Amino acid sequence: MFILLAALLMLPGTASGSQPKGRYQQAVISDEGGALCLRANDVPELKRAASIVTNVTIYHRQAGAQRPIWSQSYPPNEVAPPVISPGDCMDDVGTEENPLPALVPGAEYSAEVAGFIADKNGSPVRRWYSGHFCMVRSESGFEVRQVLFDRRRGAWRWDACGLES
C-alpha cells in the first residue's frame, strides 16, 4: 500500500495538450486577482466536456503529512456543481458561506479536486486533479505559486517558495 501511495504522489504533471495518464491528473494552480485559482490541464478529453466537480479539499502539508484545512462537497441533485476546465478558474473555492482559511507564506499546501467526466457512452468516469502550492510575498501582498515535480532531481520544487525541497 505504501509503495502505491508513494508512486501516486510522485506522478509528474501531464504536459499541456498531452493525453491524461488516467484518473489522476495534475491540477493547474495559480493566482487570479489575489484568489486561489484551480484549473485542469488542457487535455483532449476536456475539449468535448468539462469535468463536473464533486469535492474540493485544500490541505496544509507538514513533515510529510497532510491535514485538511478546507473542504467543499457538491452532493448530486442538491446544487448545480461547479466544473473544472483548462480555460476558467473553478468557481466556489472559498465562498462567503465557506471561506478559505488564511493561507500564509512559509507553508506547504496541496489541493485535490474530485470530479467526473462523461465518457463517449455518457457514463461517468472519475477524475482527481491535484497539485501542490505555496503562498509567497509580492508587491501587492501574497500570491499563489504552484510547486511542480522535478523529474531530474526526483523532488518537489518547494525551493520555488523559499522552502527546502
JSON list of N, CA, C and O in Angstrom, two decimals, residues 11-26 40-48 117 126-129:
[
{"chain": "A", "resi": 11, "resn": "LEU", "atom": "N", "xyz": [3.83, 11.02, -9.25]},
{"chain": "A", "resi": 11, "resn": "LEU", "atom": "CA", "xyz": [3.43, 11.20, -10.64]},
{"chain": "A", "resi": 11, "resn": "LEU", "atom": "C", "xyz": [3.66, 12.64, -11.06]},
{"chain": "A", "resi": 11, "resn": "LEU", "atom": "O", "xyz": [3.17, 13.55, -10.43]},
{"chain": "A", "resi": 12, "resn": "PRO", "atom": "N", "xyz": [4.40, 12.83, -12.11]},
{"chain": "A", "resi": 12, "resn": "PRO", "atom": "CA", "xyz": [4.58, 14.21, -12.57]},
{"chain": "A", "resi": 12, "resn": "PRO", "atom": "C", "xyz": [3.32, 14.70, -13.26]},
{"chain": "A", "resi": 12, "resn": "PRO", "atom": "O", "xyz": [2.48, 13.91, -13.69]},
{"chain": "A", "resi": 13, "resn": "GLY", "atom": "N", "xyz": [3.19, 16.01, -13.37]},
{"chain": "A", "resi": 13, "resn": "GLY", "atom": "CA", "xyz": [2.04, 16.60, -14.06]},
{"chain": "A", "resi": 13, "resn": "GLY", "atom": "C", "xyz": [2.08, 16.27, -15.54]},
{"chain": "A", "resi": 13, "resn": "GLY", "atom": "O", "xyz": [3.14, 16.07, -16.12]},
{"chain": "A", "resi": 14, "resn": "THR", "atom": "N", "xyz": [0.93, 16.20, -16.15]},
{"chain": "A", "resi": 14, "resn": "THR", "atom": "CA", "xyz": [0.88, 15.97, -17.58]},
{"chain": "A", "resi": 14, "resn": "THR", "atom": "C", "xyz": [1.18, 17.27, -18.29]},
{"chain": "A", "resi": 14, "resn": "THR", "atom": "O", "xyz": [0.82, 18.33, -17.84]},
{"chain": "A", "resi": 15, "resn": "ALA", "atom": "N", "xyz": [1.87, 17.18, -19.38]},
{"chain": "A", "resi": 15, "resn": "ALA", "atom": "CA", "xyz": [2.18, 18.37, -20.17]},
{"chain": "A", "resi": 15, "resn": "ALA", "atom": "C", "xyz": [0.91, 18.88, -20.82]},
{"chain": "A", "resi": 15, "resn": "ALA", "atom": "O", "xyz": [0.02, 18.12, -21.17]},
{"chain": "A", "resi": 16, "resn": "SER", "atom": "N", "xyz": [0.86, 20.17, -20.99]},
{"chain": "A", "resi": 16, "resn": "SER", "atom": "CA", "xyz": [-0.31, 20.77, -21.61]},
{"chain": "A", "resi": 16, "resn": "SER", "atom": "C", "xyz": [-0.53, 20.17, -22.99]},
{"chain": "A", "resi": 16, "resn": "SER", "atom": "O", "xyz": [0.37, 20.08, -23.79]},
{"chain": "A", "resi": 17, "resn": "GLY", "atom": "N", "xyz": [-1.75, 19.69, -23.22]},
{"chain": "A", "resi": 17, "resn": "GLY", "atom": "CA", "xyz": [-2.09, 19.11, -24.51]},
{"chain": "A", "resi": 17, "resn": "GLY", "atom": "C", "xyz": [-1.81, 17.63, -24.63]},
{"chain": "A", "resi": 17, "resn": "GLY", "atom": "O", "xyz": [-2.14, 17.02, -25.63]},
{"chain": "A", "resi": 18, "resn": "SER", "atom": "N", "xyz": [-1.19, 17.02, -23.63]},
{"chain": "A", "resi": 18, "resn": "SER", "atom": "CA", "xyz": [-0.90, 15.59, -23.74]},
{"chain": "A", "resi": 18, "resn": "SER", "atom": "C", "xyz": [-2.09, 14.77, -23.25]},
{"chain": "A", "resi": 18, "resn": "SER", "atom": "O", "xyz": [-2.97, 15.27, -22.58]},
{"chain": "A", "resi": 19, "resn": "GLN", "atom": "N", "xyz": [-2.08, 13.50, -23.59]},
{"chain": "A", "resi": 19, "resn": "GLN", "atom": "CA", "xyz": [-3.13, 12.60, -23.15]},
{"chain": "A", "resi": 19, "resn": "GLN", "atom": "C", "xyz": [-3.01, 12.40, -21.64]},
{"chain": "A", "resi": 19, "resn": "GLN", "atom": "O", "xyz": [-1.92, 12.23, -21.12]},
{"chain": "A", "resi": 20, "resn": "PRO", "atom": "N", "xyz": [-4.11, 12.46, -20.90]},
{"chain": "A", "resi": 20, "resn": "PRO", "atom": "CA", "xyz": [-4.02, 12.28, -19.45]},
{"chain": "A", "resi": 20, "resn": "PRO", "atom": "C", "xyz": [-3.53, 10.87, -19.12]},
{"chain": "A", "resi": 20, "resn": "PRO", "atom": "O", "xyz": [-3.76, 9.93, -19.86]},
{"chain": "A", "resi": 21, "resn": "LYS", "atom": "N", "xyz": [-2.86, 10.76, -18.00]},
{"chain": "A", "resi": 21, "resn": "LYS", "atom": "CA", "xyz": [-2.32, 9.48, -17.59]},
{"chain": "A", "resi": 21, "resn": "LYS", "atom": "C", "xyz": [-3.35, 8.64, -16.86]},
{"chain": "A", "resi": 21, "resn": "LYS", "atom": "O", "xyz": [-3.03, 7.65, -16.26]},
{"chain": "A", "resi": 22, "resn": "GLY", "atom": "N", "xyz": [-4.61, 9.02, -16.90]},
{"chain": "A", "resi": 22, "resn": "GLY", "atom": "CA", "xyz": [-5.65, 8.24, -16.27]},
{"chain": "A", "resi": 22, "resn": "GLY", "atom": "C", "xyz": [-6.50, 9.07, -15.35]},
{"chain": "A", "resi": 22, "resn": "GLY", "atom": "O", "xyz": [-6.73, 10.25, -15.58]},
{"chain": "A", "resi": 23, "resn": "ARG", "atom": "N", "xyz": [-6.95, 8.42, -14.31]},
{"chain": "A", "resi": 23, "resn": "ARG", "atom": "CA", "xyz": [-7.88, 9.08, -13.39]},
{"chain": "A", "resi": 23, "resn": "ARG", "atom": "C", "xyz": [-7.23, 10.17, -12.56]},
{"chain": "A", "resi": 23, "resn": "ARG", "atom": "O", "xyz": [-7.90, 11.08, -12.11]},
{"chain": "A", "resi": 24, "resn": "TYR", "atom": "N", "xyz": [-5.93, 10.09, -12.34]},
{"chain": "A", "resi": 24, "resn": "TYR", "atom": "CA", "xyz": [-5.23, 11.07, -11.51]},
{"chain": "A", "resi": 24, "resn": "TYR", "atom": "C", "xyz": [-4.44, 12.01, -12.41]},
{"chain": "A", "resi": 24, "resn": "TYR", "atom": "O", "xyz": [-3.57, 11.58, -13.15]},
{"chain": "A", "resi": 25, "resn": "GLN", "atom": "N", "xyz": [-4.76, 13.30, -12.32]},
{"chain": "A", "resi": 25, "resn": "GLN", "atom": "CA", "xyz": [-4.13, 14.28, -13.19]},
{"chain": "A", "resi": 25, "resn": "GLN", "atom": "C", "xyz": [-3.67, 15.49, -12.38]},
{"chain": "A", "resi": 25, "resn": "GLN", "atom": "O", "xyz": [-4.20, 15.77, -11.31]},
{"chain": "A", "resi": 26, "resn": "GLN", "atom": "N", "xyz": [-2.69, 16.19, -12.94]},
{"chain": "A", "resi": 26, "resn": "GLN", "atom": "CA", "xyz": [-2.15, 17.38, -12.30]},
{"chain": "A", "resi": 26, "resn": "GLN", "atom": "C", "xyz": [-3.14, 18.53, -12.44]},
{"chain": "A", "resi": 26, "resn": "GLN", "atom": "O", "xyz": [-3.65, 18.79, -13.52]},
{"chain": "A", "resi": 40, "resn": "ALA", "atom": "N", "xyz": [-7.93, 22.64, -14.69]},
{"chain": "A", "resi": 40, "resn": "ALA", "atom": "CA", "xyz": [-7.44, 21.34, -15.17]},
{"chain": "A", "resi": 40, "resn": "ALA", "atom": "C", "xyz": [-6.41, 21.59, -16.26]},
{"chain": "A", "resi": 40, "resn": "ALA", "atom": "O", "xyz": [-6.42, 22.64, -16.90]},
{"chain": "A", "resi": 41, "resn": "ASN", "atom": "N", "xyz": [-5.52, 20.63, -16.47]},
{"chain": "A", "resi": 41, "resn": "ASN", "atom": "CA", "xyz": [-4.60, 20.70, -17.61]},
{"chain": "A", "resi": 41, "resn": "ASN", "atom": "C", "xyz": [-5.40, 20.65, -18.89]},
{"chain": "A", "resi": 41, "resn": "ASN", "atom": "O", "xyz": [-6.50, 20.09, -18.94]},
{"chain": "A", "resi": 42, "resn": "ASP", "atom": "N", "xyz": [-4.86, 21.20, -19.95]},
{"chain": "A", "resi": 42, "resn": "ASP", "atom": "CA", "xyz": [-5.51, 21.21, -21.26]},
{"chain": "A", "resi": 42, "resn": "ASP", "atom": "C", "xyz": [-5.28, 19.85, -21.92]},
{"chain": "A", "resi": 42, "resn": "ASP", "atom": "O", "xyz": [-4.25, 19.64, -22.57]},
{"chain": "A", "resi": 43, "resn": "VAL", "atom": "N", "xyz": [-6.21, 18.93, -21.72]},
{"chain": "A", "resi": 43, "resn": "VAL", "atom": "CA", "xyz": [-6.10, 17.58, -22.29]},
{"chain": "A", "resi": 43, "resn": "VAL", "atom": "C", "xyz": [-7.26, 17.34, -23.24]},
{"chain": "A", "resi": 43, "resn": "VAL", "atom": "O", "xyz": [-8.33, 17.94, -23.10]},
{"chain": "A", "resi": 44, "resn": "PRO", "atom": "N", "xyz": [-7.07, 16.47, -24.24]},
{"chain": "A", "resi": 44, "resn": "PRO", "atom": "CA", "xyz": [-8.11, 16.24, -25.25]},
{"chain": "A", "resi": 44, "resn": "PRO", "atom": "C", "xyz": [-9.47, 15.86, -24.69]},
{"chain": "A", "resi": 44, "resn": "PRO", "atom": "O", "xyz": [-10.49, 16.31, -25.21]},
{"chain": "A", "resi": 45, "resn": "GLU", "atom": "N", "xyz": [-9.53, 15.06, -23.63]},
{"chain": "A", "resi": 45, "resn": "GLU", "atom": "CA", "xyz": [-10.82, 14.63, -23.12]},
{"chain": "A", "resi": 45, "resn": "GLU", "atom": "C", "xyz": [-11.66, 15.80, -22.61]},
{"chain": "A", "resi": 45, "resn": "GLU", "atom": "O", "xyz": [-12.88, 15.73, -22.60]},
{"chain": "A", "resi": 46, "resn": "LEU", "atom": "N", "xyz": [-11.03, 16.88, -22.20]},
{"chain": "A", "resi": 46, "resn": "LEU", "atom": "CA", "xyz": [-11.78, 18.04, -21.70]},
{"chain": "A", "resi": 46, "resn": "LEU", "atom": "C", "xyz": [-12.22, 18.98, -22.81]},
{"chain": "A", "resi": 46, "resn": "LEU", "atom": "O", "xyz": [-12.90, 19.96, -22.55]},
{"chain": "A", "resi": 47, "resn": "LYS", "atom": "N", "xyz": [-11.85, 18.68, -24.03]},
{"chain": "A", "resi": 47, "resn": "LYS", "atom": "CA", "xyz": [-12.31, 19.50, -25.16]},
{"chain": "A", "resi": 47, "resn": "LYS", "atom": "C", "xyz": [-13.76, 19.18, -25.50]},
{"chain": "A", "resi": 47, "resn": "LYS", "atom": "O", "xyz": [-14.49, 20.01, -26.00]},
{"chain": "A", "resi": 48, "resn": "ARG", "atom": "N", "xyz": [-14.21, 17.95, -25.19]},
{"chain": "A", "resi": 48, "resn": "ARG", "atom": "CA", "xyz": [-15.59, 17.58, -25.50]},
{"chain": "A", "resi": 48, "resn": "ARG", "atom": "C", "xyz": [-16.53, 17.79, -24.32]},
{"chain": "A", "resi": 48, "resn": "ARG", "atom": "O", "xyz": [-17.73, 17.92, -24.51]},
{"chain": "A", "resi": 117, "resn": "ILE", "atom": "N", "xyz": [-16.08, 12.95, -15.54]},
{"chain": "A", "resi": 117, "resn": "ILE", "atom": "CA", "xyz": [-16.42, 13.35, -16.90]},
{"chain": "A", "resi": 117, "resn": "ILE", "atom": "C", "xyz": [-17.33, 12.25, -17.45]},
{"chain": "A", "resi": 117, "resn": "ILE", "atom": "O", "xyz": [-17.36, 11.14, -16.94]},
{"chain": "A", "resi": 126, "resn": "ARG", "atom": "N", "xyz": [-14.58, 8.73, -13.08]},
{"chain": "A", "resi": 126, "resn": "ARG", "atom": "CA", "xyz": [-13.97, 9.55, -12.02]},
{"chain": "A", "resi": 126, "resn": "ARG", "atom": "C", "xyz": [-12.64, 10.15, -12.48]},
{"chain": "A", "resi": 126, "resn": "ARG", "atom": "O", "xyz": [-11.90, 9.55, -13.23]},
{"chain": "A", "resi": 127, "resn": "ARG", "atom": "N", "xyz": [-12.39, 11.34, -11.98]},
{"chain": "A", "resi": 127, "resn": "ARG", "atom": "CA", "xyz": [-11.12, 12.03, -12.19]},
{"chain": "A", "resi": 127, "resn": "ARG", "atom": "C", "xyz": [-10.74, 12.74, -10.90]},
{"chain": "A", "resi": 127, "resn": "ARG", "atom": "O", "xyz": [-11.59, 13.26, -10.18]},
{"chain": "A", "resi": 128, "resn": "TRP", "atom": "N", "xyz": [-9.45, 12.75, -10.61]},
{"chain": "A", "resi": 128, "resn": "TRP", "atom": "CA", "xyz": [-8.91, 13.51, -9.48]},
{"chain": "A", "resi": 128, "resn": "TRP", "atom": "C", "xyz": [-7.82, 14.42, -10.02]},
{"chain": "A", "resi": 128, "resn": "TRP", "atom": "O", "xyz": [-6.93, 13.97, -10.74]},
{"chain": "A", "resi": 129, "resn": "TYR", "atom": "N", "xyz": [-7.92, 15.68, -9.67]},
{"chain": "A", "resi": 129, "resn": "TYR", "atom": "CA", "xyz": [-6.93, 16.69, -10.08]},
{"chain": "A", "resi": 129, "resn": "TYR", "atom": "C", "xyz": [-6.26, 17.17, -8.80]},
{"chain": "A", "resi": 129, "resn": "TYR", "atom": "O", "xyz": [-6.94, 17.58, -7.86]}
]
